[in-house]
mmCIF file of C-alpha atoms in Angstrom:
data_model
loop_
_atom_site.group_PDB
_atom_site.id
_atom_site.type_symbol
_atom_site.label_atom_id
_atom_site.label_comp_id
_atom_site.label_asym_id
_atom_site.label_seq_id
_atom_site.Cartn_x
_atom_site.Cartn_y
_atom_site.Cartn_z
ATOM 1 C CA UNK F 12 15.242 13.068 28.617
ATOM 2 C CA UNK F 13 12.507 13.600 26.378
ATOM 3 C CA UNK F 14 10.561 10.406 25.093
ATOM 4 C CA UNK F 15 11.494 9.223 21.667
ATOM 5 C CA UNK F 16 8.463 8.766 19.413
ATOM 6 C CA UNK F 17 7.032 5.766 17.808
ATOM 7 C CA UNK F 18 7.429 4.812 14.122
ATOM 8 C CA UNK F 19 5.262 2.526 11.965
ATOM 9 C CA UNK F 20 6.138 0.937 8.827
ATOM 10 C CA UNK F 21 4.200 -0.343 5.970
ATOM 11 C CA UNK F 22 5.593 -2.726 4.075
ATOM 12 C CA UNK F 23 3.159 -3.449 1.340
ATOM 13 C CA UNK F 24 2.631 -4.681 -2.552
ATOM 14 C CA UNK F 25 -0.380 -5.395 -4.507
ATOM 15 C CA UNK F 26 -1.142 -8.805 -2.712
ATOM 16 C CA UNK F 27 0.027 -8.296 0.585
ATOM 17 C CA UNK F 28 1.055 -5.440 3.431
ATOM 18 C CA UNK F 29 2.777 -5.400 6.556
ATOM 19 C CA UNK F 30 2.666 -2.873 9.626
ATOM 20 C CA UNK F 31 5.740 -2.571 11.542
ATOM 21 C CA UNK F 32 6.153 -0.998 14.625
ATOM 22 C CA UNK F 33 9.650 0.051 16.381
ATOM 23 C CA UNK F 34 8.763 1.454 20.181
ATOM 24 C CA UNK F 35 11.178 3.345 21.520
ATOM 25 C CA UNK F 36 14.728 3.033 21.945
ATOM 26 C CA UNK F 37 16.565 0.935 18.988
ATOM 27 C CA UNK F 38 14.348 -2.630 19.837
ATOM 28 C CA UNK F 39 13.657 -4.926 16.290
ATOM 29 C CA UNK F 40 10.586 -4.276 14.518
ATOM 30 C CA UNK F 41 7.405 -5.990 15.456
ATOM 31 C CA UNK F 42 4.395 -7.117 13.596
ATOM 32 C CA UNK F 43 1.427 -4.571 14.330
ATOM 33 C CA UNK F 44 -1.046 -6.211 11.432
ATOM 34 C CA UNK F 45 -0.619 -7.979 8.066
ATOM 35 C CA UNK F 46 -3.103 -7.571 5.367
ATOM 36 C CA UNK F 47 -3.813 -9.857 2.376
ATOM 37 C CA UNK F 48 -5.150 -9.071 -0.820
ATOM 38 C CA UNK F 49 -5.416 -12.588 -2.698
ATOM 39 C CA UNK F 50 -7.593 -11.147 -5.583
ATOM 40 C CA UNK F 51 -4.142 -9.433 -6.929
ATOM 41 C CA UNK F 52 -3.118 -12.902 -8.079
ATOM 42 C CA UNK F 53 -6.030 -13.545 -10.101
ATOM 43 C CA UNK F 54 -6.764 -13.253 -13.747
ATOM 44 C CA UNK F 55 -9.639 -10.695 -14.466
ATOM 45 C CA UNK F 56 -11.773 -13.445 -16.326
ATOM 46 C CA UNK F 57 -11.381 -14.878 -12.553
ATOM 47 C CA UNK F 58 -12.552 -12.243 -10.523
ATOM 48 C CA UNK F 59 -15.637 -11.800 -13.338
ATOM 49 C CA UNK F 60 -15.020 -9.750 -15.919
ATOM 50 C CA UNK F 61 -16.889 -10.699 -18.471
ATOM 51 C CA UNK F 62 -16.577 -10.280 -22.775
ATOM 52 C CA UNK F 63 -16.025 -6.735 -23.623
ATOM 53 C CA UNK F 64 -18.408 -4.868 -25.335
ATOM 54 C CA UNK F 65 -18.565 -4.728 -29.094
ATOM 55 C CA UNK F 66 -19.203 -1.583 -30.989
ATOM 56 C CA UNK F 67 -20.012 -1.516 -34.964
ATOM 57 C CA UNK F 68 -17.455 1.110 -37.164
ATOM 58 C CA UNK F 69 -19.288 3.775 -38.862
ATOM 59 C CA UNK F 70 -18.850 2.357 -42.481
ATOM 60 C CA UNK F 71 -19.161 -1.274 -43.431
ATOM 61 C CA UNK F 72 -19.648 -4.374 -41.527
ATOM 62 C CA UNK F 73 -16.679 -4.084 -38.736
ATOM 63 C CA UNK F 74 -17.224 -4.535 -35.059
ATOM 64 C CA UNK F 75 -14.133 -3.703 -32.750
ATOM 65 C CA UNK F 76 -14.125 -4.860 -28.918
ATOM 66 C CA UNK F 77 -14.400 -1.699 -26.459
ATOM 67 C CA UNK F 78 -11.949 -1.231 -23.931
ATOM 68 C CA UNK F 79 -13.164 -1.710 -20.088
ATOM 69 C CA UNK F 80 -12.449 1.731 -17.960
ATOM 70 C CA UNK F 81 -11.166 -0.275 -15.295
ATOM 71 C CA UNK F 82 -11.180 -3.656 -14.293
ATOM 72 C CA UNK F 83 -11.591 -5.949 -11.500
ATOM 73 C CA UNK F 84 -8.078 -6.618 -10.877
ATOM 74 C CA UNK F 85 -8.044 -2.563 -10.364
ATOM 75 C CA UNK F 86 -10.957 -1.956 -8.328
ATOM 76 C CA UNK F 87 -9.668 -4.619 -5.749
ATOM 77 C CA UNK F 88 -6.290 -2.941 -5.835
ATOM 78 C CA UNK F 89 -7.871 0.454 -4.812
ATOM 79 C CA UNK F 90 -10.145 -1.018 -2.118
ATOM 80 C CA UNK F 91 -6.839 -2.774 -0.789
ATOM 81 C CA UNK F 92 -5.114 0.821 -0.752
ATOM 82 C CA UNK F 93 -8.524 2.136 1.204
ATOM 83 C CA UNK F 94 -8.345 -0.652 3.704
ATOM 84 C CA UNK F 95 -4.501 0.063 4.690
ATOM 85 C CA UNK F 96 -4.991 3.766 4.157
ATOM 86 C CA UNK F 97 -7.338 3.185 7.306
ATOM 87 C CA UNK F 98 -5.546 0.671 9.074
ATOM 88 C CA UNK F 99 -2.896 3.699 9.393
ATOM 89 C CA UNK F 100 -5.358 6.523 10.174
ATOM 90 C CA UNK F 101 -6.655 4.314 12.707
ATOM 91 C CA UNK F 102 -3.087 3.968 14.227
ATOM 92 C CA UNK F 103 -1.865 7.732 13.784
ATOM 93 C CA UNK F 104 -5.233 8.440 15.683
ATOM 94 C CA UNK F 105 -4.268 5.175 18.889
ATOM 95 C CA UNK F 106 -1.180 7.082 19.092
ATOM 96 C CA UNK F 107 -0.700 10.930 18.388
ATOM 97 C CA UNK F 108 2.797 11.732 17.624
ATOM 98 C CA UNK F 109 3.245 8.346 15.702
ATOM 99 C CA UNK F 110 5.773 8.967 12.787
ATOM 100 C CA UNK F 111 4.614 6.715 9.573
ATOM 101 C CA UNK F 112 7.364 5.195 7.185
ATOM 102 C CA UNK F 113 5.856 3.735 3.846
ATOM 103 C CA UNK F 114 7.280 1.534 1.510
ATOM 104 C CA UNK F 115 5.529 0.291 -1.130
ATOM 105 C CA UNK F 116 5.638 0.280 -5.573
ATOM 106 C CA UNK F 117 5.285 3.817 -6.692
ATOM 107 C CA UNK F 118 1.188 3.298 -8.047
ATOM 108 C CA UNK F 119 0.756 1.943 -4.405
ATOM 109 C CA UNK F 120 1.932 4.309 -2.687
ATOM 110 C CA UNK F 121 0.091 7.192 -4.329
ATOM 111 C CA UNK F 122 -2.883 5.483 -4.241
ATOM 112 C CA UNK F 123 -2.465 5.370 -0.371
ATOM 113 C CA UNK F 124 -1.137 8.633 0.334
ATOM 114 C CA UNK F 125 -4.268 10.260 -1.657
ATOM 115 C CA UNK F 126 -6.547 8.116 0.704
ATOM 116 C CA UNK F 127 -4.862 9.086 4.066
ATOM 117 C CA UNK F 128 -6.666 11.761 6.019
ATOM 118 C CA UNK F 129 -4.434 14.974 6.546
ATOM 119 C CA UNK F 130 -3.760 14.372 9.927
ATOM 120 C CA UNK F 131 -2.512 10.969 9.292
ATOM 121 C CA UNK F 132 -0.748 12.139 6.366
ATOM 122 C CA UNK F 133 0.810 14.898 7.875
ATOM 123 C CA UNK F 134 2.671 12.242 9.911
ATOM 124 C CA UNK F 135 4.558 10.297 7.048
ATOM 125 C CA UNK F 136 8.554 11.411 7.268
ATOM 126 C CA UNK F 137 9.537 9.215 4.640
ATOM 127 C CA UNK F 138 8.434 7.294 1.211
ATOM 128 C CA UNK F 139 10.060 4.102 -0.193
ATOM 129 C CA UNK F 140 9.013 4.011 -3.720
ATOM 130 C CA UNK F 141 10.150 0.169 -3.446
ATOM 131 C CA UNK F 142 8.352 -3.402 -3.246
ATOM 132 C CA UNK F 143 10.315 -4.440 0.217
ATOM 133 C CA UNK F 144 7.559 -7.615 0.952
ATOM 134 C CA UNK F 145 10.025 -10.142 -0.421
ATOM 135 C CA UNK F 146 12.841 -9.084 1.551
ATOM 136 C CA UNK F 147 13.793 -12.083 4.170
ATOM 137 C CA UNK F 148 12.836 -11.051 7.523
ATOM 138 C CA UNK F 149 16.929 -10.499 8.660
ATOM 139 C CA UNK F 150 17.530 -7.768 5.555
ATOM 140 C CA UNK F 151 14.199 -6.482 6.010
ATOM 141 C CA UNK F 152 14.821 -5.052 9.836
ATOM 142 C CA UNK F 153 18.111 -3.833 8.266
ATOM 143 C CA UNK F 154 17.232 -1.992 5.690
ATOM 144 C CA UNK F 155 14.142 -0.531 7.461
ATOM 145 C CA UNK F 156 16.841 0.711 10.788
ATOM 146 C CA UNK F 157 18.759 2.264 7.246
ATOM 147 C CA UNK F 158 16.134 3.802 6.155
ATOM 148 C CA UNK F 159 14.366 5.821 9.507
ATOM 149 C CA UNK F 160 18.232 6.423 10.308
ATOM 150 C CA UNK F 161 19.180 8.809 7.501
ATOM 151 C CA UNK F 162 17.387 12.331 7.755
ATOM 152 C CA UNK F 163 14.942 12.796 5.004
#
């Protein structure tokens, strides 16, 4: 009988992520890691964004505030996606043959697929475009066993 692969979840939102594992055989999920991003909470004027720039209009005496590119609030969202992106590539890589199951909000979720390796991205079978961190723990297992049980 041939041995049934591993799968690993990630559960994750802006603030906070979750890797699952289910071994083999139909045994509940299991906490691999949990990540925490607590600067998702926090204003920008928080994390240190300061006054935006002010520009003067062509003609007369008008000044106008200029719009930040990004902000801190985004820059600790994308080196949240890097640091789970890597937290998987380090587990596709423990375990060859691991099958990856992400569920996160859409923005998320791109921003983590762009940052996984192709090996490690080769391995996804399925995307959850969904926020399923506030799930209780009961409906969570459930839904997960739903979702690696129907075929992509």
């Amino acid at each position: 009988m041939p041995k049934k692969t591993e799968v690993l979840v990630l559960v994750a939102d802006a603030a906070r992520g979750e890797l699952l594992r289910r071994g083999r055989g139909a045994r509940p999920f299991e906490t691999v890691a949990t990540f925490s991003n607590p600067d998702a909470r926090l204003p920008n004027r928080k994390l240190g964004e300061a006054r935006p720039g002010r520009t003067h209009e062509s003609v007369g005496p008008r000044r106008s505030a200029i719009e930040p590119r990004s902000t801190p609030r985004s820059h600790a969202l994308v080196a949240f996606a890097n640091a789970l992106a890597a937290a998987l590539d380090g587990s596709v890589k423990e375990e060859p043959g691991t099958r990856l199951v992400l569920a996160a909000p859409p923005r998320l979720l791109r921003m983590i697929e762009a940052r996984l390796p192709k090996k490690s991205a080769a391995a996804i079978t399925r995307t959850v475009p969904k926020d399923l961190t506030r799930l209780p723990r009961l409906a969570l297992q459930e839904r997960l066993a739903e979702i690696i049980a129907t075929p992509a």
